[in-house]
Structures are given as structure tokens and as C-alpha cells.
mmCIF file of C-alpha atoms in Angstrom:
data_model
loop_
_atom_site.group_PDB
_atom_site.id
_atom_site.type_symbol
_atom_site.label_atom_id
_atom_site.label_comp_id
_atom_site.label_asym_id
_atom_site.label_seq_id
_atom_site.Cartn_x
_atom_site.Cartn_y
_atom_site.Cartn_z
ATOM 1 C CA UNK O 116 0.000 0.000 0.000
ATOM 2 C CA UNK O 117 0.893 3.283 -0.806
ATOM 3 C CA UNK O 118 1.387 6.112 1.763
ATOM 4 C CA UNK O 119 0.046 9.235 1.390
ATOM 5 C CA UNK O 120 2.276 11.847 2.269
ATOM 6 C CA UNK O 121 0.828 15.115 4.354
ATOM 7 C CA UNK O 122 4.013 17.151 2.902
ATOM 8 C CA UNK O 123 2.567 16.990 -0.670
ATOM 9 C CA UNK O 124 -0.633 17.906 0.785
ATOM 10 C CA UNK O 125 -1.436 22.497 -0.267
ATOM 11 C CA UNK O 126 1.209 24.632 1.775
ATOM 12 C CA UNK O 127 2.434 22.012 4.222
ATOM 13 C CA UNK O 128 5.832 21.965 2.856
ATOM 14 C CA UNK O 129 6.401 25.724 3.041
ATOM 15 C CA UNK O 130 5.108 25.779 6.601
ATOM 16 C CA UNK O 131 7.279 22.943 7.357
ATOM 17 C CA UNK O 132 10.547 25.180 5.876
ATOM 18 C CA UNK O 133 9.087 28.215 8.038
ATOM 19 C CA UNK O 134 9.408 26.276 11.010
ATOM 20 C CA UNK O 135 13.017 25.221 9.905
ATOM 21 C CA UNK O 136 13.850 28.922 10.280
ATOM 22 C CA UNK O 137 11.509 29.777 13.060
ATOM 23 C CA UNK O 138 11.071 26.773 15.578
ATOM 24 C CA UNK O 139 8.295 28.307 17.569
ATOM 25 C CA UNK O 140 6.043 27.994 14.371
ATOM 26 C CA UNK O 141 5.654 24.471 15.231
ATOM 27 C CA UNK O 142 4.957 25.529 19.168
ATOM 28 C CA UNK O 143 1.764 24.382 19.314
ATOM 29 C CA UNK O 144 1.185 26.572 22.411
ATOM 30 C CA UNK O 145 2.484 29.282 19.957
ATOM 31 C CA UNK O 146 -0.336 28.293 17.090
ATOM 32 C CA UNK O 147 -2.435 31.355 17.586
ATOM 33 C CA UNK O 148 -0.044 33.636 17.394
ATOM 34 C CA UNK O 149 0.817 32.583 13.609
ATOM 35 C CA UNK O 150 -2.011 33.047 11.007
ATOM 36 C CA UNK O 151 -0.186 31.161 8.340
ATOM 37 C CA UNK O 152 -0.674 27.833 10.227
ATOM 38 C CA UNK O 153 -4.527 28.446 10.197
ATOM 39 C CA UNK O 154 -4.632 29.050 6.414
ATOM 40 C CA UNK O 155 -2.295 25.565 5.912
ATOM 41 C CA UNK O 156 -5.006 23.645 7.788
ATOM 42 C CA UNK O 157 -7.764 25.507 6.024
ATOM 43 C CA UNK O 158 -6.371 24.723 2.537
ATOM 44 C CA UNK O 159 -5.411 21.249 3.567
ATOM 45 C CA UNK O 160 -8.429 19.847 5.169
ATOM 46 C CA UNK O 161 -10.693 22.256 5.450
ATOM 47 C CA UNK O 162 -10.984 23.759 8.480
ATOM 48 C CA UNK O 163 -8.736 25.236 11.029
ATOM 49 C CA UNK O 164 -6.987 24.263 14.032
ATOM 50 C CA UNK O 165 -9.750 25.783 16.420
ATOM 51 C CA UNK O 166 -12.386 24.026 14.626
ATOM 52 C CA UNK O 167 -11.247 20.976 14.556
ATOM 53 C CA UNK O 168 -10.051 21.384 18.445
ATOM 54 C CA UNK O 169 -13.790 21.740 18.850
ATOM 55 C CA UNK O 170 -15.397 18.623 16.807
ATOM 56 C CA UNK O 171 -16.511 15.825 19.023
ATOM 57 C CA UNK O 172 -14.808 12.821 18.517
ATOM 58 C CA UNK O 173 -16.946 9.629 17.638
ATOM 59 C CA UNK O 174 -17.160 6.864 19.915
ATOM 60 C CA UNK O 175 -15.607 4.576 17.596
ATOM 61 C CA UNK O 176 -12.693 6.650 17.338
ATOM 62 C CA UNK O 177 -9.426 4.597 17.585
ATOM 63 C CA UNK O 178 -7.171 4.296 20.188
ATOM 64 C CA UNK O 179 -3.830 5.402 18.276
ATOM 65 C CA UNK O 180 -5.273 8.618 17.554
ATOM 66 C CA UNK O 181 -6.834 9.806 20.840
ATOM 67 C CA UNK O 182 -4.478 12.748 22.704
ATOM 68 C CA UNK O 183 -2.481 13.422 19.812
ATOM 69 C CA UNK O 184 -1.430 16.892 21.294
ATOM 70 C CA UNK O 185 0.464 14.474 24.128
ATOM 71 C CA UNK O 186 1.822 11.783 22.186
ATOM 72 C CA UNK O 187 5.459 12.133 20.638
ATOM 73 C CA UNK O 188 6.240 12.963 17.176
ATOM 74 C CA UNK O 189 7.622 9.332 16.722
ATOM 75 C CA UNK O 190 4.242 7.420 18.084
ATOM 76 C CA UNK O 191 2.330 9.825 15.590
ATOM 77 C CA UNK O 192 4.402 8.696 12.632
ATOM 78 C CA UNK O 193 3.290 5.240 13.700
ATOM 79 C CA UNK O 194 -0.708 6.126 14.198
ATOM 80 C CA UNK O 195 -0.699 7.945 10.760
ATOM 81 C CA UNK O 196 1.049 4.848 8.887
ATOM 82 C CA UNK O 197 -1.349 2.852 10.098
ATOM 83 C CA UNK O 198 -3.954 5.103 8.710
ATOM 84 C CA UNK O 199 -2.250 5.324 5.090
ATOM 85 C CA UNK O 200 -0.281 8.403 5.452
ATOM 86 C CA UNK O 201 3.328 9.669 5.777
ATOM 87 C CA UNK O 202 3.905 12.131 8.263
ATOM 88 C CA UNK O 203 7.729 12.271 7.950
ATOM 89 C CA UNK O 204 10.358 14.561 5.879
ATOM 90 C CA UNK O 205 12.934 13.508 3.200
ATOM 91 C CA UNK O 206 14.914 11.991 5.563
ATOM 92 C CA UNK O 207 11.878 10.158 7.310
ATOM 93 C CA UNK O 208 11.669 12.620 10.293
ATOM 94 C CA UNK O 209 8.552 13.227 11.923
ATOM 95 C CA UNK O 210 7.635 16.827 10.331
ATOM 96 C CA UNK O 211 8.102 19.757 12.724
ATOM 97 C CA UNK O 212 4.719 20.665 12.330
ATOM 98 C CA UNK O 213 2.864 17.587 12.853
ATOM 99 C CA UNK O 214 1.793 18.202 16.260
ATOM 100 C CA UNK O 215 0.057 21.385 14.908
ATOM 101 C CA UNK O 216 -1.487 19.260 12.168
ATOM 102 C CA UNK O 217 -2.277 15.762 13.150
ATOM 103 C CA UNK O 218 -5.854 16.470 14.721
ATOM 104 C CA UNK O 219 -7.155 17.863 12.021
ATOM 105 C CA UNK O 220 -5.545 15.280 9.304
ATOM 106 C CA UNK O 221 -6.974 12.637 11.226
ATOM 107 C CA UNK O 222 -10.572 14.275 11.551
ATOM 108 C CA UNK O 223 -10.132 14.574 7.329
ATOM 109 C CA UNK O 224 -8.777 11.269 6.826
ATOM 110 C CA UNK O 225 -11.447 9.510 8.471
ATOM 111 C CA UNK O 226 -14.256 11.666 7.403
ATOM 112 C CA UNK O 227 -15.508 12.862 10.619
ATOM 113 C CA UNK O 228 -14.690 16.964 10.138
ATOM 114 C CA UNK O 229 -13.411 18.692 6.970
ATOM 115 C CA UNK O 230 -12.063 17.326 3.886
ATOM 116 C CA UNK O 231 -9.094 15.935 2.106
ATOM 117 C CA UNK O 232 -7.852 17.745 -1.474
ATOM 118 C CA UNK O 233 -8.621 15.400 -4.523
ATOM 119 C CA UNK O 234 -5.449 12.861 -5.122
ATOM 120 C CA UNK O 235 -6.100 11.222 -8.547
ATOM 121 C CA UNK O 236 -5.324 7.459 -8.802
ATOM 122 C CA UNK O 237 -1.833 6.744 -10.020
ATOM 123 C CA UNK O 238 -1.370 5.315 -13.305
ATOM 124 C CA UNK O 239 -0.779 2.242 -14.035
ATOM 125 C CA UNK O 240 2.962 1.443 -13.524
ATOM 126 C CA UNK O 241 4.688 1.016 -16.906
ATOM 127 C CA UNK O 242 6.806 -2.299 -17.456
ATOM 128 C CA UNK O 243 10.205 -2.403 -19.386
ATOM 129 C CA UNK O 244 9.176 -5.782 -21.472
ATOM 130 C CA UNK O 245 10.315 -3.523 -24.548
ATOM 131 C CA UNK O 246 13.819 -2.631 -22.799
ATOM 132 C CA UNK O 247 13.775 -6.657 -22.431
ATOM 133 C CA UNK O 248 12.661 -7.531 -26.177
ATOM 134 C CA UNK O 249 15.200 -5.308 -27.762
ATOM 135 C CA UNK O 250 17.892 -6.523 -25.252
ATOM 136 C CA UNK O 251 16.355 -10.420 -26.034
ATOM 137 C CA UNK O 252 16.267 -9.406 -30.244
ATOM 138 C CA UNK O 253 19.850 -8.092 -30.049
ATOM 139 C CA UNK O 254 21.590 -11.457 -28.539
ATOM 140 C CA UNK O 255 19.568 -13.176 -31.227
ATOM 141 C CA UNK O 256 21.030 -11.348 -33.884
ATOM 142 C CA UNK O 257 24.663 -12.064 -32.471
ATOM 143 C CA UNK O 258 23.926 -16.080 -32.448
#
């Protein structure tokens, strides 16, 4: 299975590089005072971080992804794989800004609050069985 990844997802990855250069971006104590994180959620999924604070979680709502403002970066990058999406960097870091955003990715992902941007279906992977033909053809002619 394919992951999806929340950097590709509208303005994540420039927030993410904003937090590079100013860590207390990704404060989430800090969240209010930065507009720019409020727009990233709105764009992503739809609504913002006060808005999703405020949607009632179902009763069916699983385990892994209850208290995600306590749990640690690392256990998130294990609750979101579970649930089909990479939360990590290039270098398979948990993103700086995850804590900000992992409430309301998981109210998108699983349909309870807000939505997720279209993602068309990837094509179908292309084979090299011509690469292997004209590779096959050549040591024919050579016999």
C-alpha cells in the first residue's frame, strides 16, 4: 500500500521550511499567534486548528489517535502509517509541524470533520518488457 504523504498535501511543505527557520512555528502553544498555520489547515483539510479542536470525537474513534497533542512525534508517525499516510520529511523525520497538524488530518482522513484535497489514482505502472525484447532481439542477432 501506498502512503500518502501530508508534505505533498497544499502549503504544508512551506510551513514545514518556516518552522526550519523559526522553531516556535511548530509551538503548538504558539499556534495562535501565527495566522499562516490556520490558512495551511484551512487549505489542507478544510478547516482550522480551532475548529477541529472543537469537533466531538466519535465513539468509535481509535485508540492510536486519541491525545495526539500528548503523544510524541515518533508514536504519531506510527498512528498515521497505520492510517495510510506519511507524516515524515525527506529523511523520514517526523515533520516539525505535525503536532500542529495531526488532529485535524486525522478528523479529514477519516471523514468525521473537513475534507481531504482530490489525489487522482496513479497510473498504471509502466513495465520495461520492450527494454527486455530489444535486449532479447539483439543477442539473437549475435547467435
Amino acid at each position: 500500500m501506498t502512503l500518502r504523504r501530508l508534505a505533498d498535501l497544499p502549503g504544508v511543505n512551506d510551513l514545514e521550511l518556516k518552522a526550519l527557520m523559526k522553531p516556535r512555528l511548530a509551538d503548538p502553544d504558539e499556534a495562535h499567534a501565527h495566522p499562516e498555520v490556520d490558512e495551511v489547515a484551512r487549505a489542507a483539510f478544510g478547516l482550522t486548528l480551532d475548529e477541529a479542536e472543537a469537533t466531538p470525537l466519535p465513539a468509535d474513534w481509535p485508540e492510536a489517535l486519541r491525545d495526539l497533542h500528548r503523544r510524541s512525534p515518533a508514536d504519531l508517525v506510527e498512528a498515521f502509517e497505520a492510517e495510510g499516510w506519511d507524516v515524515t520529511d525527506k529523511r523520514r523525520k517526523p515533520l516539525r509541524i505535525l503536532p500542529l497538524l495531526a488532529l485535524p488530518l486525522a478528523l479529514a482522513a477519516r471523514g468525521v470533520a473537513g475534507q481531504l484535497p482530490f489525489l487522482a489514482e496513479p497510473d498504471h505502472p509502466t513495465t520495461d518488457w520492450g527494454a527486455n525484447l530489444k535486449a532479447e532481439a539483439g543477442r539473437f542477432r549475435k547467435r
